[in-house]
Amino acid sequence: MFRIPKTHPRYKSLMKREKIVAGIEAGITSKQGLIAHGRGEAFDYLIGERTLPAAMRATEAAAALLLTAQKPVVISVNGNVAALVPERVIALGELLNAPLEVNIFYWTEERVMKIKEHLEQHGATNVLGAKADARIPGIEHARARVDYEGIYSADVVLAPLEDGDRCEALIAMGKKVVTIDLNPVSRTSKHATVSIVDDIERALKNLILMVKEQKKKGKVKILADYDNEDNLRAVINEIVKRLKEEELR
Ligand code: PTJ
C-alpha cells in the first residue's frame, strides 16, 4: 500500500482508496469498482464526509428490521465491500447470526472464490454464494445468481453498494432490503426499504453499535414512523444547504 501520512487532512478517504487498489491487486475487487468508489467519494464530499442525522435514523430503522426478520437475514458482499470492510461485515453477521453471501456484478468464478477465501481468512465461518443454485426472477445479469438457502430464501437482505435493478427485483420477491449507498438519488436508494446514505465504513460501525445496544437491552426499538422517502429528502436538503453555504464563501 502507498504510505499516506496520518496527518494528511484526507487520510481516511485516501486509505479507503488504498484498500480498493489492494483489493484489485488481490483479485477481489473489479477494476470497475474503482469507478464506483469514485462516485461514492464524490457524494461523501457533498455530505461533508460525516454521518448525517438522517443516516443515523435510517441506521436505527435498519437495526430494527434486521433484528426482527422472520426468516434468516443475509448480508450480500461484493468486491468493494470485501476490500473495504471485511471485519465489519463479519462482525455484523455474527451479531445477527446471518450468513454472508458473495454476490457480484462483474462475475467470474475465480473472483467469487477469492472473495470467499478473503472473508474466511478474516474469520468468517459461513460464506455462501459459491453454489448459486437459484436465480432472482427478472434480472438477466450475473447478480441474479444466488444461493437458494441464502439470499433467495431470506426475508431481509442487507445489500450495500447494490445495483438498482437487483434491489427492485428483491423487493418484487417480497423481501425487505436494507442498503448502504452514498448516492441518495440512486435507484437502489429510492427502491430499498431502508436506505442508509453514508459511507460503508461509518454506516457499518454505527449499525454494529446499534444492534449490540438493542440486543443488550433485550428490546428492539421499532421506528414505526420511519419513511424512507422523507429520509432521502432530508439528505438531499442537507446537500443543497451545504452547496449554498459553499457558494457564499
Ligand atoms: O464486485 P462487483 O462485481 O459486484 O462490483 C461492485 C460494484 C460496486 C463495482 C458494482 O456493484 C457497481 O457498479 O455498482 P454501482 O452501480 O456503481 O453502484 C455503487 C453505488 O455505491 C454507487 O451509488 C456509489 O455512490 C455507492 N458507493 C461507492 N462507494 C461507496 C458507496 N456507498 C457507500 N460507501 C462507499 N464507500
mmCIF file of C-alpha atoms and ligand atoms in Angstrom:
data_model
loop_
_atom_site.group_PDB
_atom_site.id
_atom_site.type_symbol
_atom_site.label_atom_id
_atom_site.label_comp_id
_atom_site.label_asym_id
_atom_site.label_seq_id
_atom_site.Cartn_x
_atom_site.Cartn_y
_atom_site.Cartn_z
ATOM 1 C CA MET A 1 0.000 0.000 0.000
ATOM 2 C CA PHE A 2 1.103 3.531 -0.711
ATOM 3 C CA ARG A 3 2.109 5.215 2.570
ATOM 4 C CA ILE A 4 -0.251 8.035 3.483
ATOM 5 C CA PRO A 5 0.851 10.136 6.496
ATOM 6 C CA LYS A 6 -1.743 10.104 9.280
ATOM 7 C CA THR A 7 -1.518 13.887 9.453
ATOM 8 C CA HIS A 8 -2.921 14.257 5.931
ATOM 9 C CA PRO A 9 -6.290 16.081 6.202
ATOM 10 C CA ARG A 10 -7.938 13.476 3.980
ATOM 11 C CA TYR A 11 -6.157 10.467 5.499
ATOM 12 C CA LYS A 12 -9.285 8.344 5.997
ATOM 13 C CA SER A 13 -10.518 8.914 2.483
ATOM 14 C CA LEU A 14 -7.109 8.203 0.923
ATOM 15 C CA MET A 15 -6.764 4.999 2.944
ATOM 16 C CA LYS A 16 -10.063 3.775 1.515
ATOM 17 C CA ARG A 17 -8.635 4.278 -1.974
ATOM 18 C CA GLU A 18 -5.610 2.222 -0.951
ATOM 19 C CA LYS A 19 -7.880 -0.597 0.229
ATOM 20 C CA ILE A 20 -9.751 -0.617 -3.085
ATOM 21 C CA VAL A 21 -6.459 -0.671 -5.029
ATOM 22 C CA ALA A 22 -5.193 -3.523 -2.816
ATOM 23 C CA GLY A 23 -8.493 -5.329 -3.455
ATOM 24 C CA ILE A 24 -7.927 -5.085 -7.204
ATOM 25 C CA GLU A 25 -4.334 -6.310 -6.864
ATOM 26 C CA ALA A 26 -5.553 -9.288 -4.809
ATOM 27 C CA GLY A 27 -8.186 -10.165 -7.426
ATOM 28 C CA ILE A 28 -11.055 -9.410 -5.032
ATOM 29 C CA THR A 29 -12.324 -6.078 -6.376
ATOM 30 C CA SER A 30 -13.240 -5.430 -10.003
ATOM 31 C CA LYS A 31 -11.478 -2.624 -11.893
ATOM 32 C CA GLN A 32 -14.908 -1.077 -12.324
ATOM 33 C CA GLY A 33 -15.016 -0.979 -8.522
ATOM 34 C CA LEU A 34 -12.590 1.964 -8.679
ATOM 35 C CA ILE A 35 -15.099 3.985 -10.680
ATOM 36 C CA ALA A 36 -17.946 3.069 -8.341
ATOM 37 C CA HIS A 37 -15.783 4.086 -5.384
ATOM 38 C CA GLY A 38 -15.033 7.447 -7.018
ATOM 39 C CA ARG A 39 -18.728 8.091 -7.414
ATOM 40 C CA GLY A 40 -19.213 7.274 -3.751
ATOM 41 C CA GLU A 41 -16.361 9.633 -2.792
ATOM 42 C CA ALA A 42 -17.998 12.490 -4.681
ATOM 43 C CA PHE A 43 -21.231 12.062 -2.726
ATOM 44 C CA ASP A 44 -19.311 11.674 0.520
ATOM 45 C CA TYR A 45 -17.650 15.005 -0.185
ATOM 46 C CA LEU A 46 -21.067 16.576 -0.691
ATOM 47 C CA ILE A 47 -22.375 15.327 2.650
ATOM 48 C CA GLY A 48 -19.207 16.533 4.399
ATOM 49 C CA GLU A 49 -17.629 13.076 4.967
ATOM 50 C CA ARG A 50 -19.686 12.591 8.127
ATOM 51 C CA THR A 51 -22.771 10.707 9.233
ATOM 52 C CA LEU A 52 -25.853 12.870 8.765
ATOM 53 C CA PRO A 53 -28.713 12.718 11.297
ATOM 54 C CA ALA A 54 -30.861 11.197 8.513
ATOM 55 C CA ALA A 55 -28.324 8.386 8.089
ATOM 56 C CA MET A 56 -28.362 7.751 11.826
ATOM 57 C CA ARG A 57 -32.144 7.471 11.725
ATOM 58 C CA ALA A 58 -32.009 5.075 8.771
ATOM 59 C CA THR A 59 -29.405 3.029 10.634
ATOM 60 C CA GLU A 60 -31.748 2.764 13.619
ATOM 61 C CA ALA A 61 -34.592 1.636 11.349
ATOM 62 C CA ALA A 62 -32.241 -0.865 9.688
ATOM 63 C CA ALA A 63 -31.127 -2.327 13.028
ATOM 64 C CA ALA A 64 -34.763 -2.953 13.975
ATOM 65 C CA LEU A 65 -35.534 -4.568 10.614
ATOM 66 C CA LEU A 66 -32.504 -6.831 10.799
ATOM 67 C CA LEU A 67 -33.248 -7.869 14.378
ATOM 68 C CA THR A 68 -36.899 -8.691 13.709
ATOM 69 C CA ALA A 69 -36.504 -10.681 10.484
ATOM 70 C CA GLN A 70 -38.683 -13.811 10.365
ATOM 71 C CA LYS A 71 -36.502 -15.887 8.053
ATOM 72 C CA PRO A 72 -32.714 -15.536 8.039
ATOM 73 C CA VAL A 73 -31.092 -12.228 7.183
ATOM 74 C CA VAL A 74 -28.334 -12.411 4.596
ATOM 75 C CA ILE A 75 -25.543 -9.886 4.078
ATOM 76 C CA SER A 76 -24.646 -9.553 0.412
ATOM 77 C CA VAL A 77 -20.936 -8.940 -0.213
ATOM 78 C CA ASN A 78 -19.372 -7.653 -3.440
ATOM 79 C CA GLY A 79 -15.776 -6.852 -4.381
ATOM 80 C CA ASN A 80 -15.777 -3.317 -2.949
ATOM 81 C CA VAL A 81 -17.401 -4.349 0.327
ATOM 82 C CA ALA A 82 -14.930 -7.224 0.755
ATOM 83 C CA ALA A 83 -11.968 -4.901 0.229
ATOM 84 C CA LEU A 84 -13.200 -2.059 2.438
ATOM 85 C CA VAL A 85 -14.898 -3.678 5.427
ATOM 86 C CA PRO A 86 -14.271 -7.434 5.771
ATOM 87 C CA GLU A 87 -14.051 -7.279 9.589
ATOM 88 C CA ARG A 88 -17.224 -5.236 9.914
ATOM 89 C CA VAL A 89 -19.458 -7.418 7.712
ATOM 90 C CA ILE A 90 -18.199 -10.464 9.591
ATOM 91 C CA ALA A 91 -18.859 -8.864 12.984
ATOM 92 C CA LEU A 92 -22.384 -7.855 11.939
ATOM 93 C CA GLY A 93 -23.070 -11.324 10.528
ATOM 94 C CA GLU A 94 -22.029 -12.869 13.844
ATOM 95 C CA LEU A 95 -24.227 -10.497 15.849
ATOM 96 C CA LEU A 96 -27.262 -11.228 13.674
ATOM 97 C CA ASN A 97 -26.440 -14.892 13.182
ATOM 98 C CA ALA A 98 -26.623 -14.132 9.474
ATOM 99 C CA PRO A 99 -24.539 -15.663 6.708
ATOM 100 C CA LEU A 100 -22.537 -13.558 4.275
ATOM 101 C CA GLU A 101 -23.222 -14.241 0.605
ATOM 102 C CA VAL A 102 -20.782 -13.318 -2.139
ATOM 103 C CA ASN A 103 -22.795 -11.761 -4.930
ATOM 104 C CA ILE A 104 -21.022 -9.841 -7.660
ATOM 105 C CA PHE A 105 -21.991 -7.953 -10.784
ATOM 106 C CA TYR A 106 -18.769 -8.482 -12.769
ATOM 107 C CA TRP A 107 -18.973 -12.207 -12.190
ATOM 108 C CA THR A 108 -16.111 -14.653 -12.537
ATOM 109 C CA GLU A 109 -15.940 -17.875 -10.600
ATOM 110 C CA GLU A 110 -12.353 -17.048 -9.645
ATOM 111 C CA ARG A 111 -13.347 -13.753 -8.038
ATOM 112 C CA VAL A 112 -16.253 -15.350 -6.127
ATOM 113 C CA MET A 113 -13.820 -17.888 -4.660
ATOM 114 C CA LYS A 114 -11.204 -15.230 -3.878
ATOM 115 C CA ILE A 115 -13.750 -13.084 -2.018
ATOM 116 C CA LYS A 116 -14.981 -16.153 -0.101
ATOM 117 C CA GLU A 117 -11.393 -17.085 0.874
ATOM 118 C CA HIS A 118 -10.610 -13.475 1.814
ATOM 119 C CA LEU A 119 -13.619 -13.377 4.168
ATOM 120 C CA GLU A 120 -12.674 -16.754 5.637
ATOM 121 C CA GLN A 121 -9.104 -15.560 6.228
ATOM 122 C CA HIS A 122 -10.628 -12.717 8.225
ATOM 123 C CA GLY A 123 -12.566 -15.217 10.348
ATOM 124 C CA ALA A 124 -15.890 -15.716 8.541
ATOM 125 C CA THR A 125 -17.334 -19.197 9.037
ATOM 126 C CA ASN A 126 -20.488 -19.123 6.930
ATOM 127 C CA VAL A 127 -19.903 -17.670 3.477
ATOM 128 C CA LEU A 128 -22.456 -18.547 0.814
ATOM 129 C CA GLY A 129 -22.560 -17.657 -2.866
ATOM 130 C CA ALA A 130 -20.437 -20.375 -4.452
ATOM 131 C CA LYS A 131 -23.407 -22.685 -5.097
ATOM 132 C CA ALA A 132 -25.511 -20.132 -6.977
ATOM 133 C CA ASP A 133 -28.299 -22.709 -7.279
ATOM 134 C CA ALA A 134 -31.187 -20.235 -7.608
ATOM 135 C CA ARG A 135 -31.982 -17.133 -9.661
ATOM 136 C CA ILE A 136 -33.705 -13.890 -8.788
ATOM 137 C CA PRO A 137 -36.521 -13.552 -11.316
ATOM 138 C CA GLY A 138 -36.458 -10.618 -13.718
ATOM 139 C CA ILE A 139 -32.701 -9.989 -13.865
ATOM 140 C CA GLU A 140 -30.521 -11.023 -16.778
ATOM 141 C CA HIS A 141 -27.083 -10.221 -15.376
ATOM 142 C CA ALA A 142 -24.910 -12.244 -13.023
ATOM 143 C CA ARG A 143 -26.254 -10.699 -9.829
ATOM 144 C CA ALA A 144 -29.380 -12.825 -10.383
ATOM 145 C CA ARG A 145 -27.303 -15.872 -9.351
ATOM 146 C CA VAL A 146 -27.900 -16.536 -5.657
ATOM 147 C CA ASP A 147 -27.851 -19.403 -3.181
ATOM 148 C CA TYR A 148 -31.246 -20.965 -2.509
ATOM 149 C CA GLU A 149 -30.542 -21.246 1.224
ATOM 150 C CA GLY A 150 -29.188 -17.675 1.292
ATOM 151 C CA ILE A 151 -30.484 -14.569 -0.460
ATOM 152 C CA TYR A 152 -33.216 -16.493 -2.303
ATOM 153 C CA SER A 153 -34.893 -17.594 0.946
ATOM 154 C CA ALA A 154 -34.094 -14.643 3.217
ATOM 155 C CA ASP A 155 -36.812 -12.162 4.063
ATOM 156 C CA VAL A 156 -34.403 -9.318 4.827
ATOM 157 C CA VAL A 157 -31.276 -8.699 2.748
ATOM 158 C CA LEU A 158 -28.572 -6.198 3.634
ATOM 159 C CA ALA A 159 -27.184 -5.235 0.249
ATOM 160 C CA PRO A 160 -24.570 -2.465 0.405
ATOM 161 C CA LEU A 161 -23.346 -0.767 -2.807
ATOM 162 C CA GLU A 162 -26.094 -2.502 -4.712
ATOM 163 C CA ASP A 163 -27.327 -2.378 -8.327
ATOM 164 C CA GLY A 164 -30.706 -0.692 -8.660
ATOM 165 C CA ASP A 165 -32.365 -3.393 -10.681
ATOM 166 C CA ARG A 166 -31.472 -6.182 -8.259
ATOM 167 C CA CYS A 167 -32.763 -4.109 -5.378
ATOM 168 C CA GLU A 168 -36.057 -3.689 -7.238
ATOM 169 C CA ALA A 169 -36.197 -7.402 -8.068
ATOM 170 C CA LEU A 170 -35.581 -8.394 -4.430
ATOM 171 C CA ILE A 171 -38.399 -6.075 -3.344
ATOM 172 C CA ALA A 172 -40.631 -7.599 -6.041
ATOM 173 C CA MET A 173 -39.928 -11.009 -4.458
ATOM 174 C CA GLY A 174 -41.457 -9.651 -1.235
ATOM 175 C CA LYS A 175 -38.172 -9.131 0.600
ATOM 176 C CA LYS A 176 -37.124 -6.165 2.653
ATOM 177 C CA VAL A 177 -33.867 -4.600 1.515
ATOM 178 C CA VAL A 178 -31.517 -2.505 3.616
ATOM 179 C CA THR A 179 -28.916 -0.723 1.563
ATOM 180 C CA ILE A 180 -25.887 1.437 2.251
ATOM 181 C CA ASP A 181 -25.276 3.813 -0.640
ATOM 182 C CA LEU A 182 -23.774 7.298 -0.607
ATOM 183 C CA ASN A 183 -25.924 8.354 -3.556
ATOM 184 C CA PRO A 184 -29.335 9.447 -2.230
ATOM 185 C CA VAL A 185 -30.835 9.507 -5.720
ATOM 186 C CA SER A 186 -29.601 6.124 -6.944
ATOM 187 C CA ARG A 187 -32.277 3.629 -7.981
ATOM 188 C CA THR A 188 -31.123 1.450 -5.105
ATOM 189 C CA SER A 189 -31.618 4.208 -2.524
ATOM 190 C CA LYS A 190 -35.027 5.029 -3.968
ATOM 191 C CA HIS A 191 -36.261 1.444 -4.034
ATOM 192 C CA ALA A 192 -34.813 -0.031 -0.833
ATOM 193 C CA THR A 193 -36.959 -0.455 2.266
ATOM 194 C CA VAL A 194 -34.316 1.375 4.313
ATOM 195 C CA SER A 195 -31.503 3.339 2.628
ATOM 196 C CA ILE A 196 -28.555 4.366 4.731
ATOM 197 C CA VAL A 197 -26.892 7.235 2.871
ATOM 198 C CA ASP A 198 -23.477 7.021 4.431
ATOM 199 C CA ASP A 199 -20.031 5.657 3.741
ATOM 200 C CA ILE A 200 -19.953 1.910 4.274
ATOM 201 C CA GLU A 201 -17.247 2.058 6.969
ATOM 202 C CA ARG A 202 -19.129 4.574 9.064
ATOM 203 C CA ALA A 203 -22.546 3.008 8.431
ATOM 204 C CA LEU A 204 -21.454 -0.481 9.484
ATOM 205 C CA LYS A 205 -19.723 0.854 12.583
ATOM 206 C CA ASN A 206 -22.966 2.564 13.649
ATOM 207 C CA LEU A 207 -25.128 -0.414 12.684
ATOM 208 C CA ILE A 208 -22.982 -2.783 14.753
ATOM 209 C CA LEU A 209 -23.195 -0.467 17.773
ATOM 210 C CA MET A 210 -26.970 -0.167 17.471
ATOM 211 C CA VAL A 211 -27.546 -3.899 17.030
ATOM 212 C CA LYS A 212 -25.294 -4.577 20.064
ATOM 213 C CA GLU A 213 -27.152 -1.997 22.151
ATOM 214 C CA GLN A 214 -30.593 -3.331 21.264
ATOM 215 C CA LYS A 215 -29.526 -6.923 21.883
ATOM 216 C CA LYS A 216 -28.131 -5.933 25.288
ATOM 217 C CA LYS A 217 -31.381 -4.238 26.227
ATOM 218 C CA GLY A 218 -33.298 -7.287 25.000
ATOM 219 C CA LYS A 219 -35.724 -4.935 23.280
ATOM 220 C CA VAL A 220 -35.871 -3.836 19.661
ATOM 221 C CA LYS A 221 -36.604 -0.170 19.058
ATOM 222 C CA ILE A 222 -39.007 -0.138 16.100
ATOM 223 C CA LEU A 223 -39.270 3.162 14.219
ATOM 224 C CA ALA A 224 -42.942 2.913 13.284
ATOM 225 C CA ASP A 225 -42.993 6.355 11.676
ATOM 226 C CA TYR A 226 -39.822 5.845 9.601
ATOM 227 C CA ASP A 227 -40.378 6.951 5.992
ATOM 228 C CA ASN A 228 -37.566 6.164 3.572
ATOM 229 C CA GLU A 229 -38.584 8.792 1.023
ATOM 230 C CA ASP A 230 -38.726 11.534 3.666
ATOM 231 C CA ASN A 231 -35.372 10.423 4.954
ATOM 232 C CA LEU A 232 -33.792 10.621 1.482
ATOM 233 C CA ARG A 233 -35.318 14.074 1.044
ATOM 234 C CA ALA A 234 -33.607 15.154 4.280
ATOM 235 C CA VAL A 235 -30.234 14.040 2.864
ATOM 236 C CA ILE A 236 -30.824 15.910 -0.409
ATOM 237 C CA ASN A 237 -31.827 19.059 1.521
ATOM 238 C CA GLU A 238 -28.636 18.788 3.545
ATOM 239 C CA ILE A 239 -26.540 18.567 0.360
ATOM 240 C CA VAL A 240 -28.320 21.591 -1.164
ATOM 241 C CA LYS A 241 -27.797 23.553 2.061
ATOM 242 C CA ARG A 242 -24.101 22.724 2.101
ATOM 243 C CA LEU A 243 -23.650 23.723 -1.529
ATOM 244 C CA LYS A 244 -25.376 27.057 -0.901
ATOM 245 C CA GLU A 245 -23.105 27.690 2.077
ATOM 246 C CA GLU A 246 -20.058 26.923 -0.096
ATOM 247 C CA GLU A 247 -21.290 29.442 -2.671
ATOM 248 C CA LEU A 248 -21.114 32.226 -0.096
ATOM 249 C CA ARG A 249 -17.523 31.642 0.941
HETATM 250 O O1 PTJ B 1 -17.773 -6.590 -7.130
HETATM 251 P P1 PTJ B 1 -18.832 -6.390 -8.161
HETATM 252 O O2 PTJ B 1 -18.528 -7.072 -9.456
HETATM 253 O O3 PTJ B 1 -20.207 -6.754 -7.664
HETATM 254 O O4 PTJ B 1 -18.905 -4.814 -8.475
HETATM 255 C C1 PTJ B 1 -19.206 -3.904 -7.446
HETATM 256 C C2 PTJ B 1 -19.566 -2.518 -7.994
HETATM 257 C C3 PTJ B 1 -19.683 -1.575 -6.809
HETATM 258 C C4 PTJ B 1 -18.447 -2.071 -8.925
HETATM 259 C C5 PTJ B 1 -20.895 -2.635 -8.757
HETATM 260 O O5 PTJ B 1 -21.877 -3.124 -7.912
HETATM 261 C C6 PTJ B 1 -21.308 -1.320 -9.362
HETATM 262 O O6 PTJ B 1 -21.005 -0.971 -10.497
HETATM 263 O O7 PTJ B 1 -22.056 -0.555 -8.543
HETATM 264 P P2 PTJ B 1 -22.679 0.861 -8.943
HETATM 265 O O8 PTJ B 1 -23.879 0.651 -9.809
HETATM 266 O O9 PTJ B 1 -21.628 1.811 -9.403
HETATM 267 O O10 PTJ B 1 -23.232 1.342 -7.547
HETATM 268 C C7 PTJ B 1 -22.389 1.505 -6.462
HETATM 269 C C8 PTJ B 1 -23.023 2.557 -5.547
HETATM 270 O O11 PTJ B 1 -22.302 2.526 -4.331
HETATM 271 C C9 PTJ B 1 -22.948 3.989 -6.080
HETATM 272 O O12 PTJ B 1 -24.208 4.621 -5.942
HETATM 273 C C10 PTJ B 1 -21.911 4.685 -5.182
HETATM 274 O O13 PTJ B 1 -22.261 6.013 -4.913
HETATM 275 C C11 PTJ B 1 -22.000 3.844 -3.911
HETATM 276 N N1 PTJ B 1 -20.735 3.781 -3.168
HETATM 277 C C12 PTJ B 1 -19.485 3.663 -3.650
HETATM 278 N N2 PTJ B 1 -18.582 3.605 -2.660
HETATM 279 C C13 PTJ B 1 -19.291 3.653 -1.502
HETATM 280 C C14 PTJ B 1 -20.667 3.764 -1.823
HETATM 281 N N3 PTJ B 1 -21.615 3.823 -0.880
HETATM 282 C C15 PTJ B 1 -21.215 3.764 0.409
HETATM 283 N N4 PTJ B 1 -19.913 3.672 0.779
HETATM 284 C C16 PTJ B 1 -18.932 3.610 -0.126
HETATM 285 N N5 PTJ B 1 -17.656 3.528 0.262
#
